[in-house]
Short mmCIF file of C-alpha atoms in Angstrom, two decimals:
data_model
loop_
_atom_site.label_atom_id
_atom_site.label_comp_id
_atom_site.label_asym_id
_atom_site.label_seq_id
_atom_site.Cartn_x
_atom_site.Cartn_y
_atom_site.Cartn_z
CA MET G 2 20.07 43.88 2.29
CA THR G 3 22.53 46.42 3.82
CA TYR G 4 23.94 49.79 3.06
CA CYS G 5 26.92 51.01 5.02
CA VAL G 6 29.16 53.92 4.24
CA GLY G 7 32.47 54.72 5.92
CA MET G 8 34.61 57.81 5.38
CA ALA G 9 38.25 58.31 6.74
CA LEU G 10 38.79 62.05 6.49
CA LYS G 11 41.15 64.73 7.62
CA ASP G 12 39.12 65.32 10.77
CA GLY G 13 38.42 61.78 11.63
CA LEU G 14 36.09 58.86 10.80
CA VAL G 15 32.40 58.70 9.97
CA MET G 16 30.33 55.38 9.79
CA VAL G 17 26.70 55.17 8.99
CA SER G 18 24.71 51.74 8.64
CA ASP G 19 21.15 50.77 8.08
CA SER G 20 19.99 47.85 10.33
CA ARG G 21 17.31 46.21 8.19
CA THR G 22 17.90 42.45 7.48
CA ASN G 23 15.55 40.54 5.37
CA ALA G 24 15.41 36.79 4.28
CA GLY G 25 12.61 37.25 1.76
CA VAL G 26 10.07 40.04 2.03
CA ASP G 27 8.10 38.51 4.81
CA GLN G 28 10.96 37.98 7.18
CA ILE G 29 12.50 41.60 7.93
CA SER G 30 14.07 42.30 11.16
CA VAL G 31 16.33 44.85 12.76
CA PHE G 32 19.75 43.89 13.50
CA ARG G 33 22.58 46.38 14.05
CA LYS G 34 25.31 45.99 11.61
CA LEU G 35 27.69 48.40 13.32
CA THR G 36 29.82 47.17 16.14
CA THR G 37 32.23 49.25 18.20
CA TRP G 38 35.11 48.31 20.58
CA GLU G 39 36.18 51.35 22.57
CA VAL G 40 38.90 51.83 25.29
CA PRO G 41 38.71 55.67 25.60
CA GLY G 42 42.40 56.94 25.24
CA GLU G 43 43.59 53.69 23.92
CA ARG G 44 41.52 52.44 20.95
CA VAL G 45 38.21 52.82 18.89
CA ILE G 46 37.63 50.15 16.47
CA SER G 47 34.26 49.89 14.44
CA LEU G 48 33.14 47.39 12.17
CA CYS G 49 30.23 47.41 9.55
CA THR G 50 29.03 44.26 8.22
CA ALA G 51 27.02 43.19 5.10
CA GLY G 52 26.14 40.09 3.82
CA ASN G 53 24.72 36.59 5.56
CA LEU G 54 23.65 37.45 9.10
CA ALA G 55 24.79 34.31 10.46
CA VAL G 56 28.23 34.58 8.86
CA THR G 57 28.69 38.34 10.05
CA GLN G 58 27.30 37.69 13.62
CA ALA G 59 29.91 34.83 13.81
CA VAL G 60 32.76 37.07 12.74
CA VAL G 61 31.92 39.55 15.21
CA ASP G 62 31.82 37.17 18.01
CA MET G 63 35.09 35.67 16.88
CA VAL G 64 37.02 39.02 16.69
CA SER G 65 35.61 40.07 20.02
CA LYS G 66 36.68 36.67 21.71
CA GLY G 67 39.98 36.51 20.03
CA ILE G 68 41.71 34.20 17.69
CA ILE G 69 45.15 33.27 16.99
CA LEU G 70 46.55 35.74 14.19
CA ASP G 71 49.92 34.56 13.43
CA ASP G 72 52.17 32.04 15.38
CA GLU G 73 51.51 33.70 18.77
CA ASP G 74 50.54 31.55 21.54
CA GLU G 75 47.76 33.97 22.91
CA PRO G 76 44.44 34.80 20.81
CA VAL G 77 44.17 38.39 19.71
CA SER G 78 40.86 40.17 19.84
CA MET G 79 39.70 43.61 18.88
CA MET G 80 40.49 44.68 22.40
CA THR G 81 43.96 43.56 22.27
CA VAL G 82 45.11 43.80 18.69
CA GLY G 83 48.30 46.22 18.33
CA GLY G 84 46.97 48.27 15.12
CA MET G 85 44.28 48.84 12.51
CA ARG G 86 46.05 46.77 9.95
CA ASP G 87 46.26 43.79 12.24
CA ALA G 88 42.81 44.48 12.90
CA ALA G 89 41.66 44.11 9.33
CA ARG G 90 43.91 40.74 9.30
CA LEU G 91 41.97 39.61 12.24
CA VAL G 92 38.43 40.04 10.53
CA GLY G 93 39.82 38.46 7.42
CA LYS G 94 41.22 35.60 9.19
CA ALA G 95 37.78 34.99 11.20
CA LEU G 96 36.04 35.03 7.97
CA ARG G 97 38.42 32.50 6.33
CA GLN G 98 37.77 30.28 9.39
CA ILE G 99 34.14 30.62 8.97
CA GLU G 100 34.41 29.78 5.30
CA LYS G 101 36.64 26.58 5.89
CA GLN G 102 34.28 25.58 8.81
CA ASP G 103 30.82 26.31 7.13
CA GLY G 104 31.38 27.23 3.57
CA GLU G 105 30.79 23.79 2.09
CA VAL G 106 27.55 23.18 3.98
CA LEU G 107 26.17 26.53 3.00
CA ARG G 108 26.86 26.29 -0.46
CA GLN G 109 24.84 23.03 -0.50
CA GLN G 110 22.03 24.88 0.83
CA GLY G 111 22.43 27.55 -2.04
CA VAL G 112 23.81 30.07 0.39
CA GLU G 113 27.23 31.93 -0.28
CA VAL G 114 29.39 32.86 2.54
CA ASN G 115 30.11 36.21 0.87
CA SER G 116 30.28 38.62 3.55
CA VAL G 117 32.10 42.11 3.48
CA PHE G 118 33.13 44.56 5.96
CA LEU G 119 33.98 48.23 6.66
CA LEU G 120 36.51 48.38 9.43
CA GLY G 121 37.50 51.85 10.70
CA GLY G 122 39.38 53.25 13.85
CA GLN G 123 42.25 54.10 15.52
CA VAL G 124 44.78 52.21 18.11
CA LYS G 125 47.05 54.42 20.22
CA GLY G 126 50.27 54.74 18.53
CA GLY G 127 48.90 54.20 15.01
CA ARG G 128 46.92 56.27 12.73
CA MET G 129 43.45 56.09 11.93
CA SER G 130 42.36 54.11 8.98
CA LEU G 131 39.38 52.66 7.28
CA PHE G 132 39.41 49.13 5.29
CA HIS G 133 37.26 47.54 2.90
CA ILE G 134 37.52 43.79 3.61
CA TYR G 135 36.34 41.62 0.83
CA ALA G 136 34.67 38.17 1.10
CA ALA G 137 37.99 36.42 0.45
CA GLY G 138 39.38 37.93 3.53
CA ASN G 139 41.76 40.51 1.89
CA PHE G 140 41.35 43.88 2.14
CA ILE G 141 42.09 47.62 0.88
CA GLU G 142 42.69 50.85 2.73
CA SER G 143 41.37 54.12 1.93
CA THR G 144 43.36 57.07 0.86
CA GLU G 145 43.18 60.81 0.81
CA GLN G 146 42.02 60.52 -2.79
CA THR G 147 39.48 57.77 -2.37
CA PRO G 148 38.41 58.40 1.43
CA PHE G 149 35.30 56.53 1.52
CA PHE G 150 34.06 52.86 1.12
CA GLN G 151 30.52 51.52 0.81
CA ILE G 152 29.27 48.06 1.21
CA GLY G 153 25.88 46.40 0.35
CA GLU G 154 23.44 48.20 -1.94
CA THR G 155 26.01 50.80 -2.76
CA LYS G 156 24.80 52.22 -6.31
CA TYR G 157 21.88 54.41 -5.43
CA GLY G 158 23.74 56.45 -2.95
CA LYS G 159 27.15 56.68 -4.73
CA PRO G 160 26.38 59.68 -7.27
CA ILE G 161 25.96 62.35 -4.51
CA LEU G 162 29.28 60.83 -2.66
CA ASP G 163 31.13 61.00 -5.93
CA ARG G 164 30.22 64.43 -6.33
CA VAL G 165 30.66 65.92 -2.71
CA VAL G 166 33.06 63.65 -0.85
CA ASP G 167 36.32 65.27 -0.15
CA TYR G 168 39.21 64.55 2.20
CA ASP G 169 38.74 68.08 3.85
CA LEU G 170 35.12 67.51 4.54
CA GLY G 171 34.36 68.23 8.24
CA LEU G 172 32.73 65.48 10.28
CA ASP G 173 29.51 67.23 10.63
CA ASP G 174 29.33 67.66 6.79
CA ALA G 175 30.51 64.06 6.10
CA VAL G 176 27.61 62.82 8.48
CA LYS G 177 25.02 65.03 6.52
CA LEU G 178 26.46 63.53 3.23
CA ALA G 179 26.25 59.93 4.64
CA LEU G 180 22.61 60.43 5.50
CA ILE G 181 21.85 61.92 2.07
CA SER G 182 23.35 59.02 0.61
CA MET G 183 21.49 56.74 2.76
CA ASP G 184 18.40 58.53 1.93
CA SER G 185 18.68 57.90 -1.84
CA THR G 186 19.18 54.25 -1.15
CA LEU G 187 16.20 54.10 1.47
CA ARG G 188 13.88 55.40 -1.21
CA SER G 189 15.08 53.02 -3.99
CA ASN G 190 15.60 49.74 -2.04
CA ILE G 191 12.93 48.79 0.43
CA SER G 192 15.22 46.19 2.00
CA VAL G 193 17.41 49.11 3.27
CA GLY G 194 15.98 50.48 6.35
CA PRO G 195 16.05 52.48 9.72
CA PRO G 196 17.08 52.84 12.54
CA LEU G 197 20.52 54.06 11.18
CA ASP G 198 23.52 53.76 13.30
CA VAL G 199 25.76 56.64 12.86
CA LEU G 200 29.32 57.11 14.62
CA THR G 201 31.90 59.61 14.41
CA VAL G 202 35.51 59.40 15.73
CA ARG G 203 37.72 62.54 15.80
CA ARG G 204 41.31 61.82 14.59
CA ASP G 205 43.68 61.07 17.47
CA ALA G 206 40.82 61.25 19.97
CA LEU G 207 40.83 57.66 20.59
CA THR G 208 37.34 57.86 21.80
CA VAL G 209 33.91 57.90 20.10
CA GLU G 210 32.95 61.56 19.39
CA MET G 211 29.18 60.79 18.55
CA ARG G 212 27.18 57.69 18.44
CA ARG G 213 23.54 58.01 17.41
CA VAL G 214 20.46 55.79 16.56
CA ILE G 215 18.41 57.54 13.94
CA GLU G 216 14.76 56.19 13.89
CA GLU G 217 12.30 56.29 11.04
CA ASP G 218 10.59 59.25 12.57
CA ASP G 219 13.83 61.18 13.54
CA LEU G 220 13.04 64.87 12.76
CA TYR G 221 16.56 65.46 11.30
CA LEU G 222 16.09 62.58 8.87
CA LYS G 223 12.58 63.53 7.73
CA ASP G 224 14.15 67.05 7.14
CA ILE G 225 16.85 66.03 5.08
CA GLN G 226 14.49 63.87 3.02
CA LYS G 227 12.29 67.03 2.51
CA ARG G 228 14.96 69.36 1.72
CA TRP G 229 16.96 67.06 -0.53
CA GLY G 230 13.85 66.08 -2.73
CA ARG G 231 12.81 69.76 -2.64
CA ALA G 232 16.43 70.75 -3.75
CA LEU G 233 16.77 68.17 -6.49
CA ARG G 234 13.35 69.19 -8.00
CA SER G 235 14.35 72.72 -7.96
CA ALA G 236 17.86 72.03 -9.30
CA PHE G 237 16.17 70.14 -12.22
CA LYS G 238 13.87 72.95 -12.78
CA ARG G 239 16.71 75.64 -13.29
CA ILE G 240 18.64 73.42 -15.79
CA PRO G 241 17.25 74.71 -19.40
CA PRO G 242 15.85 72.50 -21.94
CA MET G 243 17.94 71.09 -24.73
CA PRO G 244 18.28 73.74 -27.32
CA PRO G 245 17.09 72.55 -30.95
CA GLU G 246 19.87 70.93 -33.14
CA GLY G 247 22.29 73.39 -34.25
CA GLU G 248 21.48 76.24 -31.93
CA ALA G 249 23.52 77.42 -29.25
CA LEU G 250 22.80 77.28 -25.71
CA MET E 638 27.46 47.57 -19.95
CA THR E 639 24.22 49.63 -21.01
CA TYR E 640 21.88 52.09 -19.72
CA CYS E 641 18.58 52.89 -21.40
CA VAL E 642 15.63 54.79 -19.89
CA GLY E 643 12.45 55.02 -21.50
CA MET E 644 9.26 57.10 -20.42
CA ALA E 645 5.60 57.09 -21.85
CA LEU E 646 4.10 60.23 -20.58
CA LYS E 647 0.84 62.08 -21.41
CA ASP E 648 2.30 63.92 -24.25
CA GLY E 649 4.39 61.20 -25.68
CA LEU E 650 7.41 58.84 -25.68
CA VAL E 651 11.10 59.57 -24.53
CA MET E 652 13.73 56.99 -24.87
CA VAL E 653 17.58 57.80 -24.30
CA SER E 654 20.20 55.20 -24.69
CA ASP E 655 24.06 55.04 -24.18
CA SER E 656 26.10 53.29 -26.98
CA ARG E 657 29.07 51.85 -25.15
CA THR E 658 29.84 47.99 -25.68
CA ASN E 659 32.47 46.31 -23.73
CA ALA E 660 33.79 42.78 -23.41
CA GLY E 661 36.31 43.34 -20.79
CA VAL E 662 38.09 46.89 -20.20
CA ASP E 663 40.28 46.33 -23.31
CA GLN E 664 37.50 45.70 -25.69
CA ILE E 665 35.19 48.72 -25.74
CA SER E 666 33.30 49.82 -28.75
CA VAL E 667 30.33 52.19 -29.94
CA PHE E 668 27.25 50.12 -30.89
CA ARG E 669 23.98 51.88 -31.21
CA LYS E 670 21.37 50.24 -28.91
CA LEU E 671 18.39 52.09 -30.03
CA THR E 672 16.50 51.05 -33.33
CA THR E 673 13.58 52.84 -34.77
CA TRP E 674 11.05 51.60 -37.33
CA GLU E 675 9.02 54.47 -38.69
CA VAL E 676 6.44 54.97 -41.39
CA PRO E 677 5.43 58.52 -40.88
CA GLY E 678 1.53 58.82 -40.21
CA GLU E 679 1.24 55.02 -39.71
CA ARG E 680 3.87 53.75 -37.12
CA VAL E 681 6.86 54.81 -35.07
CA ILE E 682 8.32 51.67 -32.98
CA SER E 683 11.74 52.03 -31.16
CA LEU E 684 13.79 49.47 -29.34
CA CYS E 685 16.26 49.81 -26.82
CA THR E 686 18.52 46.76 -26.10
CA ALA E 687 20.81 45.47 -23.26
CA GLY E 688 22.78 42.25 -22.72
CA ASN E 689 24.77 40.19 -25.04
CA LEU E 690 25.34 42.10 -28.30
CA ALA E 691 25.31 38.88 -30.74
CA VAL E 692 21.73 38.18 -28.99
CA THR E 693 20.34 41.54 -29.03
CA GLN E 694 21.46 42.16 -32.74
CA ALA E 695 20.02 38.90 -33.93
CA VAL E 696 16.78 40.05 -32.22
CA VAL E 697 16.88 43.16 -34.02
CA ASP E 698 17.49 41.39 -37.05
CA MET E 699 14.58 38.99 -36.87
CA VAL E 700 12.09 41.68 -35.70
CA SER E 701 13.13 43.68 -38.79
CA LYS E 702 12.79 40.73 -41.31
CA GLY E 703 9.73 39.07 -39.73
CA ILE E 704 9.01 35.95 -38.11
CA ILE E 705 5.60 33.71 -37.74
CA LEU E 706 3.87 35.37 -34.68
CA ASP E 707 0.98 32.87 -34.25
CA ASP E 708 -0.57 30.51 -36.82
CA GLU E 709 -0.41 32.93 -39.66
CA ASP E 710 1.34 32.04 -42.93
CA GLU E 711 2.99 35.40 -43.34
CA PRO E 712 5.81 36.44 -41.20
CA VAL E 713 5.04 39.57 -39.18
CA SER E 714 8.02 42.29 -38.89
CA MET E 715 8.17 45.73 -37.03
CA MET E 716 7.05 47.19 -40.18
CA THR E 717 3.77 45.16 -40.53
CA VAL E 718 2.90 44.28 -37.05
CA GLY E 719 -0.65 45.39 -36.03
CA GLY E 720 -0.25 46.93 -32.72
CA MET E 721 2.58 47.78 -29.86
CA ARG E 722 1.32 44.72 -27.70
CA ASP E 723 1.92 42.36 -30.74
CA ALA E 724 5.19 44.15 -31.31
CA ALA E 725 6.34 43.28 -27.79
CA ARG E 726 5.23 39.64 -28.53
CA LEU E 727 7.48 39.66 -31.63
CA VAL E 728 10.53 40.62 -29.74
CA GLY E 729 9.79 38.17 -26.95
CA LYS E 730 9.26 35.63 -29.60
CA ALA E 731 12.63 36.21 -31.26
CA LEU E 732 14.28 36.12 -28.06
CA ARG E 733 12.96 32.70 -27.34
CA GLN E 734 13.92 31.39 -30.87
CA ILE E 735 17.59 32.73 -30.24
CA GLU E 736 17.50 30.96 -26.74
CA LYS E 737 16.40 27.70 -28.38
CA GLN E 738 19.01 27.94 -31.16
CA ASP E 739 21.98 29.43 -29.19
CA GLY E 740 21.28 29.11 -25.60
CA GLU E 741 22.91 25.68 -24.75
CA VAL E 742 26.09 26.54 -26.79
CA LEU E 743 26.36 30.02 -25.20
CA ARG E 744 26.06 28.50 -21.68
CA GLN E 745 28.76 26.06 -22.40
CA GLN E 746 30.86 29.02 -22.98
CA GLY E 747 29.79 30.66 -19.73
CA VAL E 748 27.72 33.33 -21.54
CA GLU E 749 24.05 33.78 -20.60
CA VAL E 750 21.33 34.85 -23.27
CA ASN E 751 19.99 37.09 -20.52
CA SER E 752 19.25 40.05 -22.83
CA VAL E 753 16.33 42.63 -22.03
CA PHE E 754 14.46 45.21 -23.88
CA LEU E 755 12.62 48.67 -23.96
CA LEU E 756 10.01 49.03 -26.51
CA GLY E 757 8.09 51.93 -27.16
CA GLY E 758 5.87 53.46 -29.76
CA GLN E 759 2.39 53.77 -31.32
CA VAL E 760 0.85 51.95 -34.36
CA LYS E 761 -2.02 53.84 -36.10
CA GLY E 762 -5.41 52.80 -34.51
CA GLY E 763 -3.58 51.77 -31.22
CA ARG E 764 -2.59 53.98 -28.12
CA MET E 765 1.20 54.76 -27.56
CA SER E 766 2.81 52.31 -25.11
CA LEU E 767 5.99 51.33 -23.49
CA PHE E 768 7.10 47.81 -22.52
CA HIS E 769 9.83 46.22 -20.45
CA ILE E 770 10.59 42.90 -22.36
CA TYR E 771 12.43 40.22 -19.81
CA ALA E 772 15.08 37.82 -20.57
CA ALA E 773 12.25 35.17 -20.66
CA GLY E 774 10.68 36.79 -23.54
CA ASN E 775 7.52 38.14 -21.26
CA PHE E 776 6.82 41.70 -20.62
CA ILE E 777 5.10 44.45 -18.56
CA GLU E 778 3.48 47.78 -19.89
CA SER E 779 4.25 51.00 -18.36
CA THR E 780 1.20 52.96 -16.60
CA GLU E 781 0.47 56.48 -15.65
CA GLN E 782 1.63 55.79 -11.89
CA THR E 783 4.94 54.09 -13.20
CA PRO E 784 5.60 55.78 -16.62
CA PHE E 785 9.29 54.80 -16.80
CA PHE E 786 11.38 51.74 -17.29
CA GLN E 787 15.16 51.33 -17.21
CA ILE E 788 17.33 48.65 -18.37
CA GLY E 789 20.99 47.87 -17.82
CA GLU E 790 23.20 49.72 -15.22
CA THR E 791 19.89 51.13 -13.64
CA LYS E 792 20.81 52.11 -10.04
CA TYR E 793 22.92 55.16 -10.33
CA GLY E 794 20.49 57.07 -12.32
CA LYS E 795 17.13 55.86 -10.37
CA PRO E 796 17.12 58.22 -7.40
CA ILE E 797 16.67 61.34 -9.57
CA LEU E 798 13.95 59.38 -11.72
CA ASP E 799 12.08 58.49 -8.49
CA ARG E 800 11.78 62.01 -7.28
CA VAL E 801 11.10 63.95 -10.40
CA VAL E 802 9.37 61.70 -13.05
CA ASP E 803 5.68 62.43 -13.45
CA TYR E 804 3.26 61.40 -16.17
CA ASP E 805 2.42 65.10 -16.73
CA LEU E 806 6.21 65.98 -17.32
CA GLY E 807 6.52 67.78 -20.82
CA LEU E 808 8.83 65.95 -23.39
CA ASP E 809 11.39 68.81 -23.26
CA ASP E 810 11.59 68.18 -19.43
CA ALA E 811 11.82 64.33 -19.73
CA VAL E 812 14.52 64.55 -22.18
CA LYS E 813 16.42 66.83 -19.61
CA LEU E 814 15.39 64.34 -16.84
CA ALA E 815 16.80 61.12 -18.94
CA LEU E 816 20.08 62.97 -19.53
CA ILE E 817 20.61 63.94 -16.11
CA SER E 818 19.97 60.29 -14.89
CA MET E 819 22.16 59.26 -17.56
CA ASP E 820 24.89 61.66 -16.47
CA SER E 821 24.69 60.13 -12.97
CA THR E 822 25.35 56.83 -14.62
CA LEU E 823 28.22 58.03 -16.95
CA ARG E 824 29.94 59.40 -13.89
CA SER E 825 29.66 56.15 -11.79
CA ASN E 826 30.14 53.45 -14.29
CA ILE E 827 32.76 53.69 -17.04
CA SER E 828 31.18 50.95 -19.11
CA VAL E 829 28.36 53.13 -19.97
CA GLY E 830 29.23 55.94 -22.24
CA PRO E 831 28.56 58.50 -25.14
CA PRO E 832 27.42 58.87 -27.83
CA LEU E 833 23.95 59.02 -26.38
CA ASP E 834 20.89 58.43 -28.57
CA VAL E 835 17.77 60.48 -27.81
CA LEU E 836 14.37 59.86 -29.12
CA THR E 837 11.14 61.65 -28.59
CA VAL E 838 7.59 60.76 -30.25
CA ARG E 839 4.68 62.84 -29.49
CA ARG E 840 1.56 60.92 -28.73
CA ASP E 841 -0.58 60.34 -32.03
CA ALA E 842 1.86 62.15 -34.17
CA LEU E 843 2.70 58.74 -35.59
CA THR E 844 6.23 60.25 -36.56
CA VAL E 845 9.46 60.83 -34.72
CA GLU E 846 9.54 64.29 -33.18
CA MET E 847 13.26 64.53 -32.48
CA ARG E 848 16.06 62.04 -33.00
CA ARG E 849 19.52 63.33 -31.66
CA VAL E 850 22.94 61.71 -31.24
CA ILE E 851 24.68 63.58 -28.32
CA GLU E 852 28.31 63.04 -28.75
CA GLU E 853 30.74 63.18 -25.47
CA ASP E 854 31.85 66.72 -26.31
CA ASP E 855 28.25 68.15 -26.80
CA LEU E 856 27.75 71.51 -25.23
CA TYR E 857 24.26 70.74 -23.74
CA LEU E 858 25.56 67.61 -22.14
CA LYS E 859 28.44 69.33 -20.83
CA ASP E 860 26.29 72.18 -19.49
CA ILE E 861 23.97 69.57 -17.81
CA GLN E 862 27.08 67.73 -16.02
CA LYS E 863 28.39 71.27 -14.93
CA ARG E 864 24.96 72.55 -13.65
CA TRP E 865 23.79 69.31 -12.08
CA GLY E 866 27.18 68.86 -10.14
CA ARG E 867 27.00 72.48 -8.93
CA ALA E 868 23.41 72.23 -7.92
CA LEU E 869 23.89 68.98 -5.91
CA ARG E 870 26.74 70.58 -4.20
CA SER E 871 24.99 73.83 -3.32
CA ALA E 872 22.06 71.91 -2.26
CA PHE E 873 24.15 69.97 0.01
CA LYS E 874 25.77 73.06 1.51
CA ARG E 875 22.37 74.49 2.39
CA ILE E 876 21.22 71.43 4.45
CA PRO E 877 21.93 72.20 8.07
CA PRO E 878 24.13 69.77 10.05
CA MET E 879 22.69 67.30 12.31
CA PRO E 880 21.76 69.02 15.63
CA PRO E 881 23.10 67.49 18.87
CA GLU E 882 21.14 64.72 20.37
CA GLY E 883 18.09 66.15 22.14
CA GLU E 884 18.28 69.56 20.53
CA ALA E 885 15.53 70.68 18.23
CA LEU E 886 16.23 71.42 14.86
#
């Protein structure tokens, strides 16, 4: 399983991904699910993947090497694509090619192509954007009203996002929020696990601001886990019990 | 969709259920999903249902009227069954009969029988217990280590349960916890909705201690929603941001 969360905020982009891959409970590995293409001053594009690893790796490989996007003669890759919307179409197109090539054989084996992506970044001359690319290869873009997307095991970590996320949240706060959301997921689903990949890109900087790998024994992650657990328990204690029927609060 | 949570704790049983039923987004109704059979001083048995409403209503009807459990001559119902484990078998058996009778026709219509149940209570001479009854009609019982079960849309409300639930939690606290867990679910999944049914049964009392219907505009529910949201946001603010790489916390 996977959990990735991406936010496109006023100040820029935050993407956080786990890196546990499992095929059954006795075949668990670490695979990075966050890939970044960067030409400082020119482009930063980052892709989070969830789903069948053979499919998502093939997509990453195709968009790295380049494919023919429309009727152009030259293949387009993440390093040459002209804007973020075309980058999203590139991922969608790669996914559809893999579906065409492998879909039927995979389904015969009981495997679905069924992979989804978060794509965020900015290309010089365009604006920063974040897309959620569906298994069908189509996609939606985030907005100021809905500035985050999640893929994979999304539910455990959604309530805190729903309550705190805001387009005006600073990048530091957004990283903290993504890690708290990730922590709720780690606790409740053992198939989501560290190391965690964290990326921030400030709007219009066209370069990665921070890229970090947070290991299981990372002190900040442990500190968040401890503080958040304690804060929830203490918030719980402070809420009064339900008054008897008919009595005021 | 449905969300029900049940806890069998040192002091007794708590069950909380939503009551929204939907078949698509334009056919939303209120159906109670918590049914209680009570003979004060002799038995309290309570059943929460999730899944196809035609199936769960048929199960409730069958276990109310009685079915032949083993090789007995007389049908056994929730009002006559000798203990909680037999009550769980009764539900499982009813579910299997409906599967046998309607399963194939339902599947032809693209509907799965796929219903699950929480069954809690106590019958005089036996101990209080809580069961999670699966779609196959088999079941597991809660323990001191794992004193709660959820059915339906379980994930949004699980992180807070994972962090706070404890066998020694008092019944008042358990109701509060179940409502907070329910609130996270209500916020994140529109197909789960009030009124909420709340039931508590004190261990060995053999009678319902509290049964409440909490409507959408209930002041305590609104108070919990407001306080919990505020507490989460303030806990979030108090957690420090991630220090730069290589710097201590």
